CSV table of C-alpha atoms and ligand atoms in Angstrom, one decimal:
chain,number,residue,atom,x,y,z
M,13,UNK,CA,101.3,-86.9,30.3
M,14,UNK,CA,101.4,-83.2,29.8
M,15,UNK,CA,104.2,-82.0,27.6
M,16,UNK,CA,105.6,-79.6,30.1
M,17,UNK,CA,106.1,-82.3,32.8
M,18,UNK,CA,108.6,-84.0,30.5
M,19,UNK,CA,110.9,-81.0,30.4
M,20,UNK,CA,114.0,-81.6,32.6
M,21,UNK,CA,114.3,-79.0,35.3
M,22,UNK,CA,118.0,-79.5,35.9
M,23,UNK,CA,119.3,-76.9,33.4
M,24,UNK,CA,116.6,-74.4,34.4
M,25,UNK,CA,117.5,-74.8,38.1
M,26,UNK,CA,121.2,-74.1,37.3
M,27,UNK,CA,120.2,-71.0,35.4
M,28,UNK,CA,117.5,-69.7,37.8
M,29,UNK,CA,119.1,-70.3,41.2
M,30,UNK,CA,120.1,-67.1,42.8
M,31,UNK,CA,118.5,-64.9,40.1
M,32,UNK,CA,116.2,-62.0,40.9
M,33,UNK,CA,113.1,-61.6,38.7
M,34,UNK,CA,110.8,-58.6,38.6
M,35,UNK,CA,107.3,-60.0,37.9
M,36,UNK,CA,104.8,-57.5,36.7
M,37,UNK,CA,101.2,-58.8,36.9
M,38,UNK,CA,98.6,-57.2,34.6
M,39,UNK,CA,94.9,-57.2,35.2
M,40,UNK,CA,93.6,-60.3,33.5
M,41,UNK,CA,91.9,-63.4,34.7
M,42,UNK,CA,95.1,-65.3,33.9
M,43,UNK,CA,96.7,-63.5,36.9
M,44,UNK,CA,95.9,-66.6,39.0
M,45,UNK,CA,98.4,-68.6,36.9
M,46,UNK,CA,101.1,-66.1,37.9
M,47,UNK,CA,100.7,-67.3,41.5
M,48,UNK,CA,101.8,-70.8,40.3
M,49,UNK,CA,104.5,-69.2,38.3
M,50,UNK,CA,106.0,-67.6,41.4
M,51,UNK,CA,105.9,-70.9,43.2
M,52,UNK,CA,107.7,-72.7,40.3
M,53,UNK,CA,110.3,-70.0,40.1
M,54,UNK,CA,110.9,-70.1,43.9
M,55,UNK,CA,111.2,-73.9,43.7
M,56,UNK,CA,114.1,-73.4,41.2
M,57,UNK,CA,115.9,-71.0,43.6
M,58,UNK,CA,114.9,-67.7,42.0
M,59,UNK,CA,113.9,-64.6,44.0
M,60,UNK,CA,110.7,-63.0,42.7
M,61,UNK,CA,109.7,-59.4,43.4
M,62,UNK,CA,106.1,-58.8,42.3
M,63,UNK,CA,104.4,-55.6,41.1
M,64,UNK,CA,100.7,-55.6,40.6
M,65,UNK,CA,98.8,-53.2,38.4
M,66,UNK,CA,95.7,-51.7,40.0
M,67,UNK,CA,93.6,-54.0,37.7
M,68,UNK,CA,95.6,-57.1,38.7
M,69,UNK,CA,94.9,-56.4,42.4
M,70,UNK,CA,91.2,-56.9,41.5
M,71,UNK,CA,91.8,-60.4,40.2
M,72,UNK,CA,94.4,-61.6,42.8
M,73,UNK,CA,95.4,-60.3,46.2
M,74,UNK,CA,98.8,-58.8,46.9
M,75,UNK,CA,98.8,-61.0,50.0
M,76,UNK,CA,98.8,-64.2,47.9
M,77,UNK,CA,101.9,-63.0,46.0
M,78,UNK,CA,103.5,-61.9,49.2
M,79,UNK,CA,102.9,-65.3,50.8
M,80,UNK,CA,104.2,-67.3,47.8
M,81,UNK,CA,107.2,-65.1,47.0
M,82,UNK,CA,108.2,-64.4,50.6
M,83,UNK,CA,108.8,-60.8,49.5
M,84,UNK,CA,107.0,-57.6,49.8
M,85,UNK,CA,104.6,-56.9,46.9
M,86,UNK,CA,104.6,-53.5,45.2
M,87,UNK,CA,101.6,-51.7,43.8
M,88,UNK,CA,100.8,-48.1,43.0
M,89,UNK,CA,100.6,-47.0,46.6
M,90,UNK,CA,104.2,-47.9,46.8
M,91,UNK,CA,105.3,-45.1,44.5
M,92,UNK,CA,103.5,-42.6,46.6
M,93,UNK,CA,104.7,-43.7,50.0
M,94,UNK,CA,107.9,-45.7,49.7
M,95,UNK,CA,109.9,-43.9,47.0
M,96,UNK,CA,112.5,-43.1,49.6
M,97,UNK,CA,112.8,-46.7,50.8
M,98,UNK,CA,113.3,-48.2,47.3
M,99,UNK,CA,113.0,-46.2,44.2
M,100,UNK,CA,111.6,-47.8,41.0
M,101,UNK,CA,115.0,-47.5,39.4
M,102,UNK,CA,116.5,-49.7,42.1
M,103,UNK,CA,113.6,-52.2,41.8
M,104,UNK,CA,114.3,-52.7,38.1
M,105,UNK,CA,118.1,-52.4,38.4
M,106,UNK,CA,118.3,-55.2,40.9
M,107,UNK,CA,116.4,-57.6,38.6
M,108,UNK,CA,118.1,-59.9,36.2
M,109,UNK,CA,115.0,-60.0,34.0
M,110,UNK,CA,111.6,-58.3,34.0
M,111,UNK,CA,108.7,-60.6,33.3
M,112,UNK,CA,105.2,-59.4,32.5
M,113,UNK,CA,102.6,-62.1,33.1
M,114,UNK,CA,99.8,-61.8,32.3
M,115,UNK,CA,100.4,-59.0,29.8
M,116,UNK,CA,97.0,-57.7,28.8
M,117,UNK,CA,96.2,-55.9,25.6
M,118,UNK,CA,96.0,-52.6,27.6
M,119,UNK,CA,99.4,-53.2,29.3
M,120,UNK,CA,101.0,-54.1,25.9
M,121,UNK,CA,99.6,-50.9,24.4
M,122,UNK,CA,100.9,-48.8,27.2
M,123,UNK,CA,104.3,-50.5,26.9
M,124,UNK,CA,104.4,-50.0,23.1
M,125,UNK,CA,103.7,-46.3,23.4
M,126,UNK,CA,106.1,-45.8,26.2
M,127,UNK,CA,103.7,-44.6,28.8
M,128,UNK,CA,104.6,-44.4,32.4
M,129,UNK,CA,101.3,-43.7,34.2
M,130,UNK,CA,101.6,-46.2,37.0
M,131,UNK,CA,104.3,-48.1,38.8
M,132,UNK,CA,104.3,-51.1,36.4
M,133,UNK,CA,104.7,-49.0,33.2
M,134,UNK,CA,107.2,-46.7,34.9
M,135,UNK,CA,109.4,-49.7,35.8
M,136,UNK,CA,109.1,-51.0,32.3
M,137,UNK,CA,110.2,-47.6,30.9
M,138,UNK,CA,113.0,-47.2,33.4
M,139,UNK,CA,114.5,-50.7,33.1
M,140,UNK,CA,117.7,-51.5,31.3
M,141,UNK,CA,117.0,-55.2,31.6
M,142,UNK,CA,115.5,-57.6,29.1
M,143,UNK,CA,111.7,-57.8,29.3
M,144,UNK,CA,109.8,-61.1,28.6
M,145,UNK,CA,106.0,-60.8,28.3
M,146,UNK,CA,103.4,-63.6,28.5
M,147,UNK,CA,100.3,-62.1,26.7
M,148,UNK,CA,96.8,-63.1,27.8
M,149,UNK,CA,93.7,-61.7,26.3
M,150,UNK,CA,90.5,-62.5,24.3
M,151,UNK,CA,91.3,-63.9,20.9
M,152,UNK,CA,89.7,-61.0,19.0
M,153,UNK,CA,91.8,-58.5,21.1
M,154,UNK,CA,94.9,-60.6,20.3
M,155,UNK,CA,94.1,-60.6,16.5
M,156,UNK,CA,93.1,-56.9,16.4
M,157,UNK,CA,95.3,-54.8,14.1
M,158,UNK,CA,96.1,-52.4,17.0
M,159,UNK,CA,97.4,-55.3,19.1
M,160,UNK,CA,99.4,-56.7,16.1
M,161,UNK,CA,101.0,-53.2,15.7
M,162,UNK,CA,101.8,-53.0,19.4
M,163,UNK,CA,103.4,-56.5,19.3
M,164,UNK,CA,105.4,-55.7,16.3
M,165,UNK,CA,106.6,-52.5,18.0
M,166,UNK,CA,107.5,-54.3,21.1
M,167,UNK,CA,109.4,-57.0,19.2
M,168,UNK,CA,111.3,-54.3,17.4
M,169,UNK,CA,112.1,-52.8,20.8
M,170,UNK,CA,113.7,-56.1,21.8
M,171,UNK,CA,110.9,-57.4,24.1
M,172,UNK,CA,110.7,-61.2,24.2
M,173,UNK,CA,107.5,-63.1,24.0
M,174,UNK,CA,106.2,-66.4,25.4
M,175,UNK,CA,102.8,-67.5,24.1
M,176,UNK,CA,100.0,-66.9,24.0
M,177,UNK,CA,98.7,-70.4,23.5
M,178,UNK,CA,95.7,-71.5,21.5
M,179,UNK,CA,92.8,-73.0,23.4
M,180,UNK,CA,89.5,-72.6,25.2
M,181,UNK,CA,89.5,-69.2,27.0
M,182,UNK,CA,87.9,-68.1,30.2
M,183,UNK,CA,85.5,-66.0,28.1
M,184,UNK,CA,84.3,-69.2,26.3
M,185,UNK,CA,85.9,-68.5,23.0
M,186,UNK,CA,88.5,-70.5,21.3
M,187,UNK,CA,91.8,-69.4,19.6
M,188,UNK,CA,95.1,-67.8,20.4
M,189,UNK,CA,95.1,-65.6,23.5
M,190,UNK,CA,95.5,-67.9,26.5
M,191,UNK,CA,98.5,-67.2,28.7
M,192,UNK,CA,101.2,-69.9,28.5
M,193,UNK,CA,101.3,-72.4,31.3
M,194,UNK,CA,103.6,-71.5,34.2
M,195,UNK,CA,106.2,-74.2,33.2
M,196,UNK,CA,106.4,-72.9,29.7
M,197,UNK,CA,107.0,-69.4,31.1
M,198,UNK,CA,109.6,-70.7,33.4
M,199,UNK,CA,111.4,-72.3,30.4
M,200,UNK,CA,111.2,-69.0,28.5
M,201,UNK,CA,112.6,-67.1,31.5
M,202,UNK,CA,115.5,-69.6,31.8
M,203,UNK,CA,116.3,-69.1,28.1
M,204,UNK,CA,116.0,-65.3,28.3
M,205,UNK,CA,118.1,-64.7,31.4
M,206,UNK,CA,121.4,-63.0,30.4
M,207,UNK,CA,124.2,-65.5,30.5
M,208,UNK,CA,121.9,-68.5,30.3
M,209,UNK,CA,124.1,-71.2,29.0
M,210,UNK,CA,126.2,-68.6,27.3
M,211,UNK,CA,129.5,-70.3,27.2
M,212,UNK,CA,128.1,-73.8,27.1
M,213,UNK,CA,129.5,-74.3,23.6
M,214,UNK,CA,132.7,-72.4,24.0
M,215,UNK,CA,135.5,-74.0,21.9
M,216,UNK,CA,133.0,-76.1,19.8
M,217,UNK,CA,132.4,-76.0,16.1
M,218,UNK,CA,128.8,-76.4,15.1
M,219,UNK,CA,127.6,-76.9,11.6
M,220,UNK,CA,123.9,-76.1,10.9
M,221,UNK,CA,121.9,-76.4,7.6
M,222,UNK,CA,118.9,-74.3,7.2
M,223,UNK,CA,116.2,-73.2,4.7
M,224,UNK,CA,115.1,-75.0,1.5
M,225,UNK,CA,117.1,-76.2,-1.4
M,226,UNK,CA,116.3,-75.1,-4.9
M,227,UNK,CA,116.6,-77.6,-7.7
M,228,UNK,CA,116.6,-76.1,-11.2
M,229,UNK,CA,114.5,-77.5,-13.9
M,230,UNK,CA,115.7,-75.0,-16.5
M,231,UNK,CA,117.3,-71.6,-16.3
M,232,UNK,CA,114.0,-70.0,-15.2
M,233,UNK,CA,112.3,-72.7,-13.1
M,234,UNK,CA,113.0,-74.8,-10.0
M,235,UNK,CA,111.6,-77.2,-7.5
M,236,UNK,CA,111.6,-76.1,-3.9
M,237,UNK,CA,109.6,-76.1,-0.7
M,238,UNK,CA,108.1,-73.7,1.9
M,239,UNK,CA,110.9,-73.8,4.5
M,240,UNK,CA,111.6,-70.2,5.7
M,241,UNK,CA,114.9,-71.0,7.4
M,242,UNK,CA,113.7,-69.3,10.6
M,243,UNK,CA,114.2,-72.3,12.9
M,244,UNK,CA,117.7,-73.3,11.5
M,245,UNK,CA,118.9,-69.7,11.5
M,246,UNK,CA,117.7,-69.3,15.1
M,247,UNK,CA,119.6,-72.4,16.1
M,248,UNK,CA,122.8,-71.1,14.4
M,249,UNK,CA,122.4,-67.8,16.3
M,250,UNK,CA,121.7,-69.5,19.6
M,251,UNK,CA,124.8,-71.7,19.1
M,252,UNK,CA,126.9,-68.6,18.4
M,253,UNK,CA,125.5,-66.9,21.6
M,254,UNK,CA,126.5,-70.1,23.5
M,255,UNK,CA,130.1,-69.5,22.4
M,256,UNK,CA,130.5,-71.9,19.5
M,257,UNK,CA,132.1,-71.2,16.2
M,258,UNK,CA,129.2,-71.7,13.8
M,259,UNK,CA,129.1,-72.5,10.1
M,260,UNK,CA,125.6,-72.1,8.7
M,261,UNK,CA,124.9,-73.6,5.3
M,262,UNK,CA,121.8,-71.9,4.1
M,263,UNK,CA,119.6,-72.5,1.1
M,264,UNK,CA,117.8,-69.5,-0.5
M,265,UNK,CA,115.9,-67.7,2.3
M,266,UNK,CA,114.5,-64.2,2.8
M,267,UNK,CA,115.9,-63.7,6.3
M,268,UNK,CA,119.3,-62.1,7.2
M,269,UNK,CA,122.4,-64.0,8.1
M,270,UNK,CA,122.5,-64.4,11.8
M,271,UNK,CA,125.1,-62.3,13.6
M,272,UNK,CA,128.4,-63.9,14.7
M,273,UNK,CA,127.9,-66.9,12.3
M,274,UNK,CA,129.8,-67.8,9.2
M,275,UNK,CA,127.1,-68.3,6.6
M,276,UNK,CA,127.6,-70.1,3.3
M,277,UNK,CA,124.9,-69.6,0.7
M,278,UNK,CA,123.9,-72.5,-1.5
M,279,UNK,CA,121.1,-73.3,-3.8
M,280,UNK,CA,121.0,-77.1,-4.5
M,281,UNK,CA,121.2,-80.2,-2.3
M,282,UNK,CA,124.5,-81.1,-4.0
M,283,UNK,CA,125.9,-77.7,-3.2
M,284,UNK,CA,124.7,-78.0,0.4
M,285,UNK,CA,126.4,-81.4,0.8
M,286,UNK,CA,129.6,-80.0,-0.6
M,287,UNK,CA,129.5,-77.0,1.7
M,288,UNK,CA,128.7,-79.2,4.7
M,289,UNK,CA,131.6,-81.6,3.9
M,290,UNK,CA,134.0,-78.7,3.5
M,291,UNK,CA,132.9,-77.3,6.9
M,292,UNK,CA,133.7,-80.5,8.8
M,293,UNK,CA,135.1,-81.5,11.2
M,294,UNK,CA,132.6,-80.3,13.8
M,295,UNK,CA,131.5,-81.3,17.3
M,296,UNK,CA,127.8,-80.9,16.4
M,297,UNK,CA,125.9,-81.1,13.2
M,298,UNK,CA,122.3,-79.9,13.1
M,299,UNK,CA,120.4,-80.6,9.8
M,300,UNK,CA,117.5,-78.2,10.0
M,301,UNK,CA,117.3,-77.6,6.2
M,302,UNK,CA,114.4,-78.9,4.2
M,303,UNK,CA,116.5,-80.6,1.6
M,304,UNK,CA,114.7,-81.4,-1.7
M,305,UNK,CA,114.6,-85.2,-2.0
M,306,UNK,CA,114.9,-85.1,-5.7
M,307,UNK,CA,116.5,-83.1,-8.4
M,308,UNK,CA,115.9,-82.7,-12.1
M,309,UNK,CA,118.5,-82.7,-14.9
M,310,UNK,CA,118.2,-79.0,-15.7
M,311,UNK,CA,117.5,-78.2,-19.4
M,312,UNK,CA,120.1,-75.8,-20.7
M,313,UNK,CA,117.4,-73.6,-22.2
M,314,UNK,CA,114.0,-72.6,-20.9
M,315,UNK,CA,111.5,-75.4,-21.7
M,316,UNK,CA,109.1,-74.0,-24.2
M,317,UNK,CA,105.3,-74.4,-24.1
M,318,UNK,CA,104.2,-75.6,-27.5
M,319,UNK,CA,100.6,-75.0,-28.6
M,320,UNK,CA,98.8,-78.3,-28.5
M,321,UNK,CA,101.9,-80.1,-27.3
M,322,UNK,CA,102.0,-82.5,-24.4
M,323,UNK,CA,103.3,-81.1,-21.1
M,324,UNK,CA,107.0,-82.0,-20.5
M,325,UNK,CA,107.7,-84.8,-18.1
M,326,UNK,CA,110.4,-84.4,-15.4
M,327,UNK,CA,112.8,-87.1,-14.8
M,328,UNK,CA,113.9,-86.9,-11.2
M,329,UNK,CA,116.9,-88.4,-9.5
M,330,UNK,CA,117.4,-88.8,-5.8
M,331,UNK,CA,119.4,-86.3,-3.9
M,332,UNK,CA,122.0,-87.5,-1.4
M,333,UNK,CA,120.8,-87.5,2.2
M,334,UNK,CA,123.1,-85.0,3.8
M,335,UNK,CA,122.1,-85.9,7.3
M,336,UNK,CA,122.7,-89.7,6.8
M,337,UNK,CA,126.0,-89.0,5.1
M,338,UNK,CA,127.2,-87.0,8.0
M,339,UNK,CA,125.9,-89.4,10.6
M,340,UNK,CA,127.4,-92.4,8.9
M,341,UNK,CA,130.9,-91.0,8.3
M,342,UNK,CA,133.7,-93.2,9.3
M,343,UNK,CA,136.1,-90.4,9.8
M,344,UNK,CA,135.4,-87.0,11.3
M,345,UNK,CA,131.8,-87.9,12.4
M,346,UNK,CA,130.6,-85.1,14.6
M,347,UNK,CA,130.1,-86.2,18.2
M,348,UNK,CA,126.4,-85.4,17.9
M,349,UNK,CA,124.3,-85.5,14.7
M,350,UNK,CA,120.8,-84.0,14.9
M,351,UNK,CA,118.1,-84.1,12.3
M,352,UNK,CA,114.7,-82.6,11.9
M,353,UNK,CA,111.6,-84.4,10.9
M,354,UNK,CA,108.9,-82.2,9.4
M,355,UNK,CA,105.8,-84.4,9.4
M,356,UNK,CA,102.1,-83.9,8.7
M,357,UNK,CA,101.0,-87.2,10.4
M,358,UNK,CA,102.4,-90.0,12.6
M,359,UNK,CA,105.0,-87.6,13.7
M,360,UNK,CA,106.7,-89.7,16.5
M,361,UNK,CA,106.7,-93.0,14.6
M,362,UNK,CA,108.1,-91.4,11.5
M,363,UNK,CA,110.8,-89.6,13.6
M,364,UNK,CA,111.8,-92.9,15.2
M,365,UNK,CA,112.1,-94.6,11.9
M,366,UNK,CA,114.2,-91.7,10.6
M,367,UNK,CA,116.5,-91.8,13.7
M,368,UNK,CA,117.3,-95.4,13.0
M,369,UNK,CA,117.5,-95.2,9.2
M,370,UNK,CA,119.7,-92.1,9.1
M,371,UNK,CA,121.9,-93.2,12.0
M,372,UNK,CA,121.7,-89.8,13.8
M,373,UNK,CA,121.6,-89.2,17.6
M,374,UNK,CA,118.5,-87.1,17.9
M,375,UNK,CA,115.5,-86.1,15.7
M,376,UNK,CA,113.6,-83.0,16.4
M,377,UNK,CA,110.1,-83.7,15.1
M,378,UNK,CA,107.5,-81.0,14.3
M,379,UNK,CA,104.1,-80.9,12.8
M,380,UNK,CA,104.1,-78.9,9.6
M,381,UNK,CA,100.5,-79.5,8.6
M,382,UNK,CA,98.9,-76.2,7.6
M,383,UNK,CA,96.9,-76.2,10.9
M,384,UNK,CA,100.1,-76.0,12.9
M,385,UNK,CA,101.3,-72.9,11.1
M,386,UNK,CA,105.0,-73.8,11.5
M,387,UNK,CA,106.2,-73.1,7.9
M,388,UNK,CA,107.1,-69.4,7.8
M,389,UNK,CA,105.6,-68.8,11.3
M,390,UNK,CA,107.4,-67.7,14.4
M,391,UNK,CA,106.4,-70.5,16.7
M,392,UNK,CA,107.2,-74.2,16.8
M,393,UNK,CA,106.1,-77.2,18.8
M,394,UNK,CA,108.7,-79.9,18.8
M,395,UNK,CA,109.3,-83.4,20.1
M,396,UNK,CA,112.9,-84.6,20.8
M,397,UNK,CA,113.1,-88.2,19.6
M,398,UNK,CA,116.2,-90.0,20.8
M,399,UNK,CA,117.2,-93.6,21.5
M,400,UNK,CA,115.9,-93.3,25.1
M,401,UNK,CA,112.5,-91.9,24.4
M,402,UNK,CA,110.6,-88.8,23.4
M,403,UNK,CA,110.5,-85.4,25.1
M,404,UNK,CA,107.8,-83.0,24.1
M,405,UNK,CA,108.1,-79.3,24.5
M,406,UNK,CA,105.3,-76.8,24.6
M,407,UNK,CA,104.7,-74.5,21.8
M,408,UNK,CA,107.4,-71.9,21.9
M,409,UNK,CA,108.9,-69.1,19.8
M,410,UNK,CA,111.4,-70.5,17.3
M,411,UNK,CA,114.1,-68.5,19.1
M,412,UNK,CA,113.2,-70.2,22.4
M,413,UNK,CA,113.2,-73.6,20.8
M,414,UNK,CA,116.6,-72.8,19.5
M,415,UNK,CA,118.0,-71.6,22.9
M,416,UNK,CA,116.6,-74.7,24.6
M,417,UNK,CA,117.8,-77.0,22.0
M,418,UNK,CA,121.3,-75.6,22.1
M,419,UNK,CA,121.4,-75.8,25.9
M,420,UNK,CA,120.2,-79.4,25.7
M,421,UNK,CA,122.8,-80.3,23.0
M,422,UNK,CA,125.6,-78.7,25.0
M,423,UNK,CA,124.7,-80.9,28.0
M,424,UNK,CA,124.5,-84.0,25.7
M,425,UNK,CA,127.8,-83.2,24.1
M,426,UNK,CA,129.6,-83.0,27.5
M,427,UNK,CA,127.9,-86.3,28.6
M,428,UNK,CA,128.8,-88.0,25.3
M,429,UNK,CA,132.4,-87.0,25.8
M,430,UNK,CA,132.5,-88.1,29.4
M,431,UNK,CA,131.2,-91.5,28.4
M,432,UNK,CA,133.9,-92.1,25.8
N,530,LIG,O1,113.7,-87.8,5.2
N,530,LIG,P1,113.4,-86.3,5.6
N,530,LIG,O2,113.6,-85.4,4.5
N,530,LIG,O3,112.1,-86.2,6.3
N,530,LIG,O4,114.5,-86.0,6.8
N,530,LIG,C1,114.6,-84.8,7.3
N,530,LIG,C2,116.0,-84.6,7.9
N,530,LIG,O5,116.9,-85.1,7.0
N,530,LIG,C3,116.3,-83.2,8.1
N,530,LIG,O6,117.2,-83.1,9.2
N,530,LIG,C4,117.0,-82.8,6.8
N,530,LIG,O7,117.8,-81.7,7.0
N,530,LIG,C5,117.7,-84.0,6.5
N,530,LIG,N1,117.9,-84.3,5.0
N,530,LIG,C6,119.1,-84.2,4.4
N,530,LIG,N2,119.3,-84.5,3.1
N,530,LIG,C7,118.3,-84.9,2.4
N,530,LIG,C8,117.0,-85.0,2.9
N,530,LIG,C9,116.8,-84.7,4.3
N,530,LIG,O8,120.1,-83.8,5.1
N,530,LIG,N3,118.4,-85.1,1.1
């Protein structure tokens, strides 16, 4: 079964129904997928107004978009003839979100440099709405320093991204550059729409752990791991946007504290446990930290290297399992306890084992093998492993994973309370 087909559409439907989207189609072979995107958005009750660049109109016809969207399609001729009828400001003002799919390297470059040399780029420059782009291009173009610069600039400008995916491309090459599938774009649109699930956690207290822990060996050295904290911090930020009071217990990370979140900084697993326990009670606990399994008894002074001497041996003792402790609490157990499973093999089986052993309600499993590029990267591909099965999500930006996870947990929280 394809991952996307497992994604429930209920929440998306609620968010998308009655919304107006301005879809800008760039000139790439992936433009044909945007026809399906329009169909999927309409199925969920959204209104889609389409603008084609001149290059896009060479790949797909305006008539196809007009038929599928049930709306007039706009292209460059529009700006010359119909400006009276509907100005470009109105076109972008009436949209809840602007979506660019496919976003070619050329279109991204024009967006990054603020050009307004056709209707599409004029709309993009004139809009005051959020912009979500789904890039699609040859792998070398995607990896080119000029494109990297443009992407960094656009991210800085607040533009949101979905994809591209890695895979076989129309040009026969393999690598990142393929436009995300329509259902992944639909999910990103639902997460990006202003107000999407905004108050779904109002009145709730959410405790999140994030980042690595650092276990000292002596005053100068420590044991730690590669966790960047990006996913946990994104979850804390998304929960705050959803209206929750959020306590984030963070190990040492290089990223900023998320806005609107009360962040407690800790170093060791023992400190993390103490901070989590002090933060309870909570409605929701999300253990996204990569807690060190073991700690050393730190030497009071720096361990010296002696010429010809044997290397020191470390005596390790096991750290408490914070997740299991929270999940197995007799008093003040959060209604939902969610853990993460970073695996390099047998991901689902290991996650199922962890779910049972730790007594939590859901495990978010992800592949952290070097090939997946999750540690430190901006994207994540997760599987939600619960007592009633596994739900796999497509590869998404960590912020999109966070928004979707928060929306899903808010639903589950309400369901769990109704069932009590
Ligand atoms: O057993 P493993 O470390 O793979 O489990 C990962 C999950 O357990 C994560 O949610 C992590 O935050 C949590 N954990 C914890 N305390 C530990 C070890 C893991 O809370 N000592």
